[in-house]
Amino acid sequence: MPLGDISTLLVWGAATAFTIALVAYSVALARVADVASREHRAERAAKVAAARQARAAAREAVGAGGPSLVVPADVPSPALPPPGVGAGDDAPAVAVSPRFTGIARSTTYLGLALLLVGIVLRGVAAGRWPTANMYEFTLVGTLVAAAALVVVQRKRVIPFLGVVVMGIGVLALVLGLNAFYVQADEVQPALQDYWLVIHVGVAIIATGIFTVAFATAVLQVLQDGRETGRSHLAAPWRRADRVRRAFARWRVTGPAWSWLRTVPSARHLEALSFRLNAIGFVLWTLTLIGGAIWAEQAWGRYWGWDPKEVGTFVAWVVYAAYLHARTTRGWAGRRAAYFVYVGYAVVLANFTVVNLFVPGKHSYSGL
């Protein structure tokens, strides 16, 4: 069997392993949510019972001629963190199923190994560095994202991050195998340069790190909403109040999201996202610089407003604005996370839309 076909089988095996990891992370998250929801309901029931006992004691005291007592209708539970206080790094992790997180970790490692061997065999079959088209970019980018997830979760497993990153990874591999796949072959002369390793390789690493940073920013916004009690479903809707009540349990401050109490605080997640995005931004900057140098060698100019160059620059501007706003303007929390969403969307659009639908000098998708 040709090495290229073996590589494809290994990539399918990696996609299967990552799918199992995705399911395991999802089950672990569901178990965390179930336990947290039961604890939330038990706390609410205990709070209601305590309030009833307090009111009963107040009525007895008044009936016996004692002083009148005013008992608040809603007594906050001491087990719930007050607004602005997150779960923190020492949040209880007993609700996380070690069995399913172990399966998720093992299958993630297996998928990484299969994907790495598949990429190496792809390069051997093509006789070059395997980053010359969209299919190979997808393989290596998924490898980097999964590896970054492993590094982030080396001390503590956060199932939500595993669900998001593995979900994106599985989608990318399946899309690559079915839509972006091309036979392993030599590349056109314009790409036969060592800059293929430097320029494209650095861009792939940055994209993988941005993926994990994006997942962290999503979790940060959810955690921030729960800590601060911010939820559109929590406010009265007047005419649609019945609808609000019907969906009340699904608001981020409701029992369905009680599992957020078992993850790090929003401040910690924001710090992690910032570090990942800072690393990705440095690599993305090197991508721009390396691309300009390669363009001067290949086409005799550093910058030509090619669609791919513009897309890369726009992504760089968004992430630069995020870092600037975060460090010098005091932007934090949800506003900073929205920059991350926009930046990651631009990176994905630059890889897919620009490559597939916008003609230019960087049209090297191979499709």
mmCIF file of C-alpha atoms in Angstrom:
data_model
loop_
_atom_site.group_PDB
_atom_site.id
_atom_site.type_symbol
_atom_site.label_atom_id
_atom_site.label_comp_id
_atom_site.label_asym_id
_atom_site.label_seq_id
_atom_site.Cartn_x
_atom_site.Cartn_y
_atom_site.Cartn_z
ATOM 1 C CA MET A 1 0.000 0.000 0.000
ATOM 2 C CA PRO A 2 1.413 3.459 -0.894
ATOM 3 C CA LEU A 3 2.565 5.631 1.975
ATOM 4 C CA GLY A 4 0.008 8.286 1.026
ATOM 5 C CA ASP A 5 -2.846 5.822 1.529
ATOM 6 C CA ILE A 6 -1.415 4.653 4.842
ATOM 7 C CA SER A 7 -1.230 8.284 5.914
ATOM 8 C CA THR A 8 -4.898 8.766 5.054
ATOM 9 C CA LEU A 9 -5.892 5.696 7.080
ATOM 10 C CA LEU A 10 -3.932 6.991 10.049
ATOM 11 C CA VAL A 11 -5.672 10.357 9.789
ATOM 12 C CA TRP A 12 -9.032 8.579 9.795
ATOM 13 C CA GLY A 13 -7.858 6.673 12.851
ATOM 14 C CA ALA A 14 -6.908 9.963 14.525
ATOM 15 C CA ALA A 15 -10.333 11.406 13.698
ATOM 16 C CA THR A 16 -11.934 8.333 15.280
ATOM 17 C CA ALA A 17 -9.794 8.642 18.412
ATOM 18 C CA PHE A 18 -10.597 12.334 18.742
ATOM 19 C CA THR A 19 -14.293 11.520 18.312
ATOM 20 C CA ILE A 20 -14.102 9.069 21.210
ATOM 21 C CA ALA A 21 -12.311 11.741 23.238
ATOM 22 C CA LEU A 22 -15.058 14.219 22.342
ATOM 23 C CA VAL A 23 -17.744 11.794 23.527
ATOM 24 C CA ALA A 24 -15.823 11.069 26.732
ATOM 25 C CA TYR A 25 -15.366 14.775 27.467
ATOM 26 C CA SER A 26 -19.077 15.305 26.773
ATOM 27 C CA VAL A 27 -20.080 12.517 29.170
ATOM 28 C CA ALA A 28 -17.725 13.887 31.830
ATOM 29 C CA LEU A 29 -19.229 17.349 31.370
ATOM 30 C CA ALA A 30 -22.755 15.915 31.542
ATOM 31 C CA ARG A 31 -21.924 14.119 34.790
ATOM 32 C CA VAL A 32 -20.456 17.284 36.265
ATOM 33 C CA ALA A 33 -23.589 19.167 35.229
ATOM 34 C CA ASP A 34 -25.852 16.490 36.720
ATOM 35 C CA VAL A 35 -24.051 16.425 40.074
ATOM 36 C CA ALA A 36 -23.830 20.213 40.229
ATOM 37 C CA SER A 37 -27.514 20.540 39.349
ATOM 38 C CA ARG A 38 -28.507 18.120 42.114
ATOM 39 C CA GLU A 39 -26.352 20.024 44.609
ATOM 40 C CA HIS A 40 -27.924 23.284 43.413
ATOM 41 C CA ARG A 41 -31.437 21.912 43.913
ATOM 42 C CA ALA A 42 -30.517 20.551 47.351
ATOM 43 C CA GLU A 43 -29.118 23.937 48.381
ATOM 44 C CA ARG A 44 -32.236 25.703 47.124
ATOM 45 C CA ALA A 45 -34.444 23.250 49.020
ATOM 46 C CA ALA A 46 -32.375 23.742 52.191
ATOM 47 C CA LYS A 47 -32.609 27.509 51.780
ATOM 48 C CA VAL A 48 -36.384 27.381 51.361
ATOM 49 C CA ALA A 49 -36.710 25.099 54.385
ATOM 50 C CA ALA A 50 -34.539 27.417 56.480
ATOM 51 C CA ALA A 51 -36.622 30.416 55.418
ATOM 52 C CA ARG A 52 -39.839 28.609 56.356
ATOM 53 C CA GLN A 53 -38.440 27.675 59.753
ATOM 54 C CA ALA A 54 -37.345 31.271 60.323
ATOM 55 C CA ARG A 55 -40.793 32.582 59.422
ATOM 56 C CA ALA A 56 -42.443 29.990 61.660
ATOM 57 C CA ALA A 57 -40.178 30.951 64.543
ATOM 58 C CA ALA A 58 -40.975 34.621 63.929
ATOM 59 C CA ARG A 59 -44.717 33.940 64.026
ATOM 60 C CA GLU A 60 -44.357 31.999 67.270
ATOM 61 C CA ALA A 61 -42.337 34.809 68.798
ATOM 62 C CA VAL A 62 -44.941 37.373 67.778
ATOM 63 C CA GLY A 63 -47.761 35.196 69.094
ATOM 64 C CA ALA A 64 -45.983 34.876 72.445
ATOM 65 C CA GLY A 65 -45.726 38.641 72.717
ATOM 66 C CA GLY A 66 -42.104 38.842 71.678
ATOM 67 C CA PRO A 67 -40.596 41.447 69.356
ATOM 68 C CA SER A 68 -41.710 41.451 65.763
ATOM 69 C CA LEU A 69 -39.183 39.994 63.347
ATOM 70 C CA VAL A 70 -38.840 40.726 59.659
ATOM 71 C CA VAL A 71 -37.523 37.707 57.778
ATOM 72 C CA PRO A 72 -36.321 38.200 54.211
ATOM 73 C CA ALA A 73 -38.107 36.059 51.648
ATOM 74 C CA ASP A 74 -34.905 35.003 49.947
ATOM 75 C CA VAL A 75 -31.888 34.140 52.064
ATOM 76 C CA PRO A 76 -28.689 33.677 49.999
ATOM 77 C CA SER A 77 -27.081 30.299 50.288
ATOM 78 C CA PRO A 78 -23.578 30.400 51.784
ATOM 79 C CA ALA A 79 -22.551 27.558 49.483
ATOM 80 C CA LEU A 80 -22.986 29.735 46.408
ATOM 81 C CA PRO A 81 -20.236 32.230 45.564
ATOM 82 C CA PRO A 82 -21.461 35.841 45.743
ATOM 83 C CA PRO A 83 -21.371 37.982 42.594
ATOM 84 C CA GLY A 84 -17.870 38.788 41.498
ATOM 85 C CA VAL A 85 -16.335 35.785 43.243
ATOM 86 C CA GLY A 86 -15.463 32.819 41.076
ATOM 87 C CA ALA A 87 -14.870 29.193 41.852
ATOM 88 C CA GLY A 88 -11.126 29.711 41.676
ATOM 89 C CA ASP A 89 -8.389 27.185 41.053
ATOM 90 C CA ASP A 90 -9.355 25.274 44.167
ATOM 91 C CA ALA A 91 -12.915 24.699 42.985
ATOM 92 C CA PRO A 92 -14.178 21.230 43.909
ATOM 93 C CA ALA A 93 -13.264 18.736 41.239
ATOM 94 C CA VAL A 94 -14.909 15.679 42.805
ATOM 95 C CA ALA A 95 -17.802 15.928 40.351
ATOM 96 C CA VAL A 96 -15.475 15.354 37.392
ATOM 97 C CA SER A 97 -15.577 11.666 36.488
ATOM 98 C CA PRO A 98 -12.009 10.286 36.551
ATOM 99 C CA ARG A 99 -13.110 7.347 34.408
ATOM 100 C CA PHE A 100 -14.327 9.382 31.465
ATOM 101 C CA THR A 101 -11.644 12.040 31.742
ATOM 102 C CA GLY A 102 -9.104 9.215 31.711
ATOM 103 C CA ILE A 103 -10.679 7.819 28.546
ATOM 104 C CA ALA A 104 -10.672 11.299 27.003
ATOM 105 C CA ARG A 105 -7.012 11.852 27.807
ATOM 106 C CA SER A 106 -5.950 8.406 26.571
ATOM 107 C CA THR A 107 -7.799 8.719 23.276
ATOM 108 C CA THR A 108 -6.451 12.260 22.831
ATOM 109 C CA TYR A 109 -2.910 10.923 23.208
ATOM 110 C CA LEU A 110 -3.720 8.097 20.787
ATOM 111 C CA GLY A 111 -5.163 10.531 18.260
ATOM 112 C CA LEU A 112 -2.088 12.748 18.566
ATOM 113 C CA ALA A 113 0.222 9.795 17.909
ATOM 114 C CA LEU A 114 -1.795 8.572 14.910
ATOM 115 C CA LEU A 115 -2.060 12.045 13.444
ATOM 116 C CA LEU A 116 1.651 12.732 13.901
ATOM 117 C CA VAL A 117 2.637 9.513 12.134
ATOM 118 C CA GLY A 118 0.101 10.225 9.399
ATOM 119 C CA ILE A 119 1.580 13.683 8.820
ATOM 120 C CA VAL A 120 5.124 12.304 8.726
ATOM 121 C CA LEU A 121 4.161 9.615 6.201
ATOM 122 C CA ARG A 122 2.348 12.248 4.143
ATOM 123 C CA GLY A 123 5.569 14.254 3.969
ATOM 124 C CA VAL A 124 7.630 11.189 3.068
ATOM 125 C CA ALA A 125 5.169 10.220 0.336
ATOM 126 C CA ALA A 126 5.230 13.745 -1.121
ATOM 127 C CA GLY A 127 8.979 14.165 -0.673
ATOM 128 C CA ARG A 128 8.580 17.566 1.014
ATOM 129 C CA TRP A 129 7.405 19.343 4.143
ATOM 130 C CA PRO A 130 3.672 18.560 4.540
ATOM 131 C CA THR A 131 2.211 22.088 4.793
ATOM 132 C CA ALA A 132 1.686 22.998 1.134
ATOM 133 C CA ASN A 133 -2.119 22.889 0.809
ATOM 134 C CA MET A 134 -5.315 23.223 2.815
ATOM 135 C CA TYR A 135 -5.494 19.506 3.602
ATOM 136 C CA GLU A 136 -2.036 19.435 5.144
ATOM 137 C CA PHE A 137 -2.584 22.762 6.910
ATOM 138 C CA THR A 138 -5.710 21.256 8.493
ATOM 139 C CA LEU A 139 -3.858 18.151 9.682
ATOM 140 C CA VAL A 140 -0.980 20.011 11.284
ATOM 141 C CA GLY A 141 -3.241 22.713 12.743
ATOM 142 C CA THR A 142 -5.418 20.077 14.414
ATOM 143 C CA LEU A 143 -2.292 18.389 15.770
ATOM 144 C CA VAL A 144 -1.089 21.655 17.319
ATOM 145 C CA ALA A 145 -4.510 22.450 18.819
ATOM 146 C CA ALA A 146 -4.789 18.999 20.413
ATOM 147 C CA ALA A 147 -1.235 19.260 21.753
ATOM 148 C CA ALA A 148 -1.966 22.708 23.208
ATOM 149 C CA LEU A 149 -5.083 21.300 24.883
ATOM 150 C CA VAL A 150 -2.991 18.547 26.476
ATOM 151 C CA VAL A 151 -0.515 21.123 27.799
ATOM 152 C CA VAL A 152 -3.278 23.356 29.199
ATOM 153 C CA GLN A 153 -4.946 20.391 30.924
ATOM 154 C CA ARG A 154 -1.769 18.713 32.177
ATOM 155 C CA LYS A 155 -2.664 19.464 35.820
ATOM 156 C CA ARG A 156 -6.431 19.743 35.738
ATOM 157 C CA VAL A 157 -8.976 18.508 33.229
ATOM 158 C CA ILE A 158 -11.693 20.972 32.249
ATOM 159 C CA PRO A 159 -14.224 18.950 30.219
ATOM 160 C CA PHE A 160 -15.736 22.009 28.527
ATOM 161 C CA LEU A 161 -12.397 22.924 26.929
ATOM 162 C CA GLY A 162 -12.024 19.334 25.752
ATOM 163 C CA VAL A 163 -15.488 19.387 24.189
ATOM 164 C CA VAL A 164 -14.862 22.622 22.270
ATOM 165 C CA VAL A 165 -11.304 21.854 21.090
ATOM 166 C CA MET A 166 -12.001 18.206 20.236
ATOM 167 C CA GLY A 167 -15.214 19.232 18.495
ATOM 168 C CA ILE A 168 -13.329 21.715 16.327
ATOM 169 C CA GLY A 169 -10.578 19.137 15.738
ATOM 170 C CA VAL A 170 -12.947 16.375 14.634
ATOM 171 C CA LEU A 171 -14.825 18.779 12.366
ATOM 172 C CA ALA A 172 -11.542 19.977 10.843
ATOM 173 C CA LEU A 173 -10.233 16.462 10.174
ATOM 174 C CA VAL A 174 -13.492 15.220 8.658
ATOM 175 C CA LEU A 175 -13.747 18.351 6.531
ATOM 176 C CA GLY A 176 -10.128 17.983 5.476
ATOM 177 C CA LEU A 177 -10.516 14.334 4.525
ATOM 178 C CA ASN A 178 -13.735 14.886 2.603
ATOM 179 C CA ALA A 179 -13.385 18.379 1.143
ATOM 180 C CA PHE A 180 -9.726 19.431 1.161
ATOM 181 C CA TYR A 181 -7.997 16.141 0.405
ATOM 182 C CA VAL A 182 -5.488 16.016 -2.472
ATOM 183 C CA GLN A 183 -2.991 13.336 -3.421
ATOM 184 C CA ALA A 184 0.481 13.580 -1.906
ATOM 185 C CA ASP A 185 2.643 15.069 -4.638
ATOM 186 C CA GLU A 186 5.267 17.677 -5.331
ATOM 187 C CA VAL A 187 4.376 21.330 -5.109
ATOM 188 C CA GLN A 188 4.630 24.064 -7.690
ATOM 189 C CA PRO A 189 7.997 25.833 -7.983
ATOM 190 C CA ALA A 190 6.843 28.902 -6.036
ATOM 191 C CA LEU A 191 6.492 26.742 -2.917
ATOM 192 C CA GLN A 192 9.752 24.830 -3.261
ATOM 193 C CA ASP A 193 11.535 26.927 -0.682
ATOM 194 C CA TYR A 194 12.588 26.623 2.944
ATOM 195 C CA TRP A 195 10.148 29.428 3.724
ATOM 196 C CA LEU A 196 7.397 26.833 3.302
ATOM 197 C CA VAL A 197 8.615 25.350 6.573
ATOM 198 C CA ILE A 198 9.130 28.644 8.392
ATOM 199 C CA HIS A 199 6.293 30.862 7.174
ATOM 200 C CA VAL A 200 3.483 28.317 6.891
ATOM 201 C CA GLY A 201 4.674 26.254 9.847
ATOM 202 C CA VAL A 202 4.581 29.232 12.197
ATOM 203 C CA ALA A 203 1.129 30.220 10.904
ATOM 204 C CA ILE A 204 -0.172 26.711 11.632
ATOM 205 C CA ILE A 205 1.202 26.716 15.180
ATOM 206 C CA ALA A 206 -0.377 30.116 15.816
ATOM 207 C CA THR A 207 -3.743 28.899 14.516
ATOM 208 C CA GLY A 208 -3.685 25.850 16.779
ATOM 209 C CA ILE A 209 -2.936 27.990 19.830
ATOM 210 C CA PHE A 210 -5.643 30.492 18.857
ATOM 211 C CA THR A 211 -8.117 27.582 18.820
ATOM 212 C CA VAL A 212 -7.482 26.693 22.462
ATOM 213 C CA ALA A 213 -7.497 30.386 23.403
ATOM 214 C CA PHE A 214 -10.900 30.748 21.723
ATOM 215 C CA ALA A 215 -12.329 27.823 23.719
ATOM 216 C CA THR A 216 -10.957 29.349 26.919
ATOM 217 C CA ALA A 217 -12.539 32.718 26.092
ATOM 218 C CA VAL A 218 -15.932 31.064 25.551
ATOM 219 C CA LEU A 219 -15.737 29.427 28.971
ATOM 220 C CA GLN A 220 -14.549 32.705 30.491
ATOM 221 C CA VAL A 221 -17.662 34.564 29.283
ATOM 222 C CA LEU A 222 -19.956 31.838 30.616
ATOM 223 C CA GLN A 223 -18.213 31.862 33.988
ATOM 224 C CA ASP A 224 -18.263 35.659 34.124
ATOM 225 C CA GLY A 225 -21.996 35.663 33.447
ATOM 226 C CA ARG A 226 -22.611 33.263 36.307
ATOM 227 C CA GLU A 227 -20.317 35.042 38.760
ATOM 228 C CA THR A 228 -21.826 38.468 38.085
ATOM 229 C CA GLY A 229 -25.386 37.223 37.670
ATOM 230 C CA ARG A 230 -25.574 38.666 34.165
ATOM 231 C CA SER A 231 -28.277 36.935 32.138
ATOM 232 C CA HIS A 232 -30.810 38.363 29.704
ATOM 233 C CA LEU A 233 -33.230 35.692 30.913
ATOM 234 C CA ALA A 234 -32.943 36.961 34.478
ATOM 235 C CA ALA A 235 -34.546 40.341 33.714
ATOM 236 C CA PRO A 236 -38.347 40.691 33.388
ATOM 237 C CA TRP A 237 -39.586 40.660 29.818
ATOM 238 C CA ARG A 238 -43.098 41.969 30.556
ATOM 239 C CA ARG A 239 -45.085 40.642 27.594
ATOM 240 C CA ALA A 240 -42.885 37.569 27.176
ATOM 241 C CA ASP A 241 -42.539 36.859 30.891
ATOM 242 C CA ARG A 242 -44.029 33.380 30.512
ATOM 243 C CA VAL A 243 -41.412 32.534 27.920
ATOM 244 C CA ARG A 244 -38.716 33.805 30.255
ATOM 245 C CA ARG A 245 -39.954 31.587 33.062
ATOM 246 C CA ALA A 246 -40.074 28.595 30.734
ATOM 247 C CA PHE A 247 -36.394 29.031 29.863
ATOM 248 C CA ALA A 248 -35.275 30.274 33.274
ATOM 249 C CA ARG A 249 -33.466 27.053 34.189
ATOM 250 C CA TRP A 250 -31.310 27.384 31.063
ATOM 251 C CA ARG A 251 -29.970 30.853 31.801
ATOM 252 C CA VAL A 252 -26.311 30.897 32.755
ATOM 253 C CA THR A 253 -27.255 31.698 36.361
ATOM 254 C CA GLY A 254 -29.738 28.828 36.498
ATOM 255 C CA PRO A 255 -29.329 25.226 37.668
ATOM 256 C CA ALA A 256 -28.513 23.884 34.201
ATOM 257 C CA TRP A 257 -25.197 25.773 34.340
ATOM 258 C CA SER A 258 -24.322 24.867 37.919
ATOM 259 C CA TRP A 259 -21.323 22.910 36.620
ATOM 260 C CA LEU A 260 -19.605 26.274 36.111
ATOM 261 C CA ARG A 261 -18.962 26.248 39.871
ATOM 262 C CA THR A 262 -16.456 23.421 39.302
ATOM 263 C CA VAL A 263 -14.262 25.297 36.788
ATOM 264 C CA PRO A 264 -11.671 28.017 37.442
ATOM 265 C CA SER A 265 -12.805 31.575 38.008
ATOM 266 C CA ALA A 266 -13.414 33.944 35.108
ATOM 267 C CA ARG A 267 -10.331 35.922 36.092
ATOM 268 C CA HIS A 268 -8.139 32.815 35.920
ATOM 269 C CA LEU A 269 -9.631 31.785 32.584
ATOM 270 C CA GLU A 270 -9.093 35.277 31.218
ATOM 271 C CA ALA A 271 -5.445 35.166 32.290
ATOM 272 C CA LEU A 272 -5.010 31.795 30.579
ATOM 273 C CA SER A 273 -6.666 33.059 27.416
ATOM 274 C CA PHE A 274 -4.454 36.155 27.464
ATOM 275 C CA ARG A 275 -1.269 34.082 27.730
ATOM 276 C CA LEU A 276 -2.318 31.808 24.874
ATOM 277 C CA ASN A 277 -3.314 34.726 22.662
ATOM 278 C CA ALA A 278 -0.071 36.535 23.436
ATOM 279 C CA ILE A 279 1.924 33.500 22.290
ATOM 280 C CA GLY A 280 -0.250 33.151 19.202
ATOM 281 C CA PHE A 281 0.108 36.847 18.419
ATOM 282 C CA VAL A 282 3.916 36.657 18.515
ATOM 283 C CA LEU A 283 3.824 33.699 16.134
ATOM 284 C CA TRP A 284 1.311 35.482 13.891
ATOM 285 C CA THR A 285 3.635 38.491 13.777
ATOM 286 C CA LEU A 286 6.459 36.210 12.658
ATOM 287 C CA THR A 287 4.069 34.835 10.033
ATOM 288 C CA LEU A 288 3.537 38.329 8.611
ATOM 289 C CA ILE A 289 7.248 39.125 8.641
ATOM 290 C CA GLY A 290 8.230 35.789 7.114
ATOM 291 C CA GLY A 291 5.558 36.117 4.463
ATOM 292 C CA ALA A 292 6.807 39.565 3.480
ATOM 293 C CA ILE A 293 10.389 38.317 3.158
ATOM 294 C CA TRP A 294 9.294 35.307 1.096
ATOM 295 C CA ALA A 295 7.111 37.529 -1.109
ATOM 296 C CA GLU A 296 10.072 39.782 -1.848
ATOM 297 C CA GLN A 297 12.176 36.784 -2.852
ATOM 298 C CA ALA A 298 9.433 35.189 -4.956
ATOM 299 C CA TRP A 299 7.633 38.196 -6.475
ATOM 300 C CA GLY A 300 10.010 41.108 -5.962
ATOM 301 C CA ARG A 301 7.842 43.016 -3.479
ATOM 302 C CA TYR A 302 7.210 42.810 0.269
ATOM 303 C CA TRP A 303 3.545 43.739 0.141
ATOM 304 C CA GLY A 304 1.029 43.632 -2.692
ATOM 305 C CA TRP A 305 -2.412 43.789 -1.033
ATOM 306 C CA ASP A 306 -3.095 40.198 -2.019
ATOM 307 C CA PRO A 307 -6.338 38.910 -0.362
ATOM 308 C CA LYS A 308 -4.391 36.459 1.780
ATOM 309 C CA GLU A 309 -1.993 39.153 2.907
ATOM 310 C CA VAL A 310 -4.879 41.460 3.768
ATOM 311 C CA GLY A 311 -6.687 38.730 5.717
ATOM 312 C CA THR A 312 -3.549 37.906 7.692
ATOM 313 C CA PHE A 313 -3.001 41.581 8.442
ATOM 314 C CA VAL A 314 -6.610 42.083 9.571
ATOM 315 C CA ALA A 315 -6.279 39.168 11.997
ATOM 316 C CA TRP A 316 -3.029 40.667 13.285
ATOM 317 C CA VAL A 317 -4.725 44.042 13.839
ATOM 318 C CA VAL A 318 -7.596 42.452 15.779
ATOM 319 C CA TYR A 319 -5.299 40.515 18.090
ATOM 320 C CA ALA A 320 -3.031 43.544 18.481
ATOM 321 C CA ALA A 321 -6.068 45.611 19.491
ATOM 322 C CA TYR A 322 -7.040 42.897 21.978
ATOM 323 C CA LEU A 323 -3.603 42.864 23.608
ATOM 324 C CA HIS A 324 -3.445 46.664 23.640
ATOM 325 C CA ALA A 325 -6.905 47.059 25.143
ATOM 326 C CA ARG A 326 -6.223 44.340 27.671
ATOM 327 C CA THR A 327 -2.868 45.665 28.876
ATOM 328 C CA THR A 328 -3.042 49.455 28.525
ATOM 329 C CA ARG A 329 -6.695 50.459 28.335
ATOM 330 C CA GLY A 330 -7.916 48.297 31.191
ATOM 331 C CA TRP A 331 -10.354 46.306 29.078
ATOM 332 C CA ALA A 332 -11.056 43.015 30.782
ATOM 333 C CA GLY A 333 -13.733 40.393 31.137
ATOM 334 C CA ARG A 334 -16.371 40.008 28.470
ATOM 335 C CA ARG A 335 -15.276 42.966 26.332
ATOM 336 C CA ALA A 336 -11.776 41.539 25.970
ATOM 337 C CA ALA A 337 -13.156 38.085 25.142
ATOM 338 C CA TYR A 338 -15.190 39.495 22.262
ATOM 339 C CA PHE A 339 -11.930 40.578 20.611
ATOM 340 C CA VAL A 340 -10.814 36.949 20.790
ATOM 341 C CA TYR A 341 -14.017 35.810 19.066
ATOM 342 C CA VAL A 342 -13.557 38.287 16.239
ATOM 343 C CA GLY A 343 -9.872 37.482 15.811
ATOM 344 C CA TYR A 344 -10.469 33.737 15.635
ATOM 345 C CA ALA A 345 -13.319 34.235 13.158
ATOM 346 C CA VAL A 346 -10.985 36.284 10.931
ATOM 347 C CA VAL A 347 -8.300 33.568 11.115
ATOM 348 C CA LEU A 348 -10.801 30.896 10.070
ATOM 349 C CA ALA A 349 -12.225 33.073 7.295
ATOM 350 C CA ASN A 350 -8.716 33.790 6.034
ATOM 351 C CA PHE A 351 -8.053 30.060 5.833
ATOM 352 C CA THR A 352 -11.344 28.972 4.272
ATOM 353 C CA VAL A 353 -13.141 31.812 2.467
ATOM 354 C CA VAL A 354 -10.026 33.495 1.075
ATOM 355 C CA ASN A 355 -8.436 30.216 -0.026
ATOM 356 C CA LEU A 356 -11.558 28.804 -1.659
ATOM 357 C CA PHE A 357 -13.430 31.764 -3.078
ATOM 358 C CA VAL A 358 -11.078 34.733 -3.470
ATOM 359 C CA PRO A 359 -8.475 34.426 -6.260
ATOM 360 C CA GLY A 360 -4.965 35.631 -5.554
ATOM 361 C CA LYS A 361 -1.295 34.733 -5.529
ATOM 362 C CA HIS A 362 -1.831 32.597 -2.424
ATOM 363 C CA SER A 363 -4.378 30.282 -4.044
ATOM 364 C CA TYR A 364 -2.519 27.120 -3.080
ATOM 365 C CA SER A 365 -5.430 25.088 -1.730
ATOM 366 C CA GLY A 366 -4.756 22.354 -4.280
ATOM 367 C CA LEU A 367 -8.492 21.903 -4.941
#
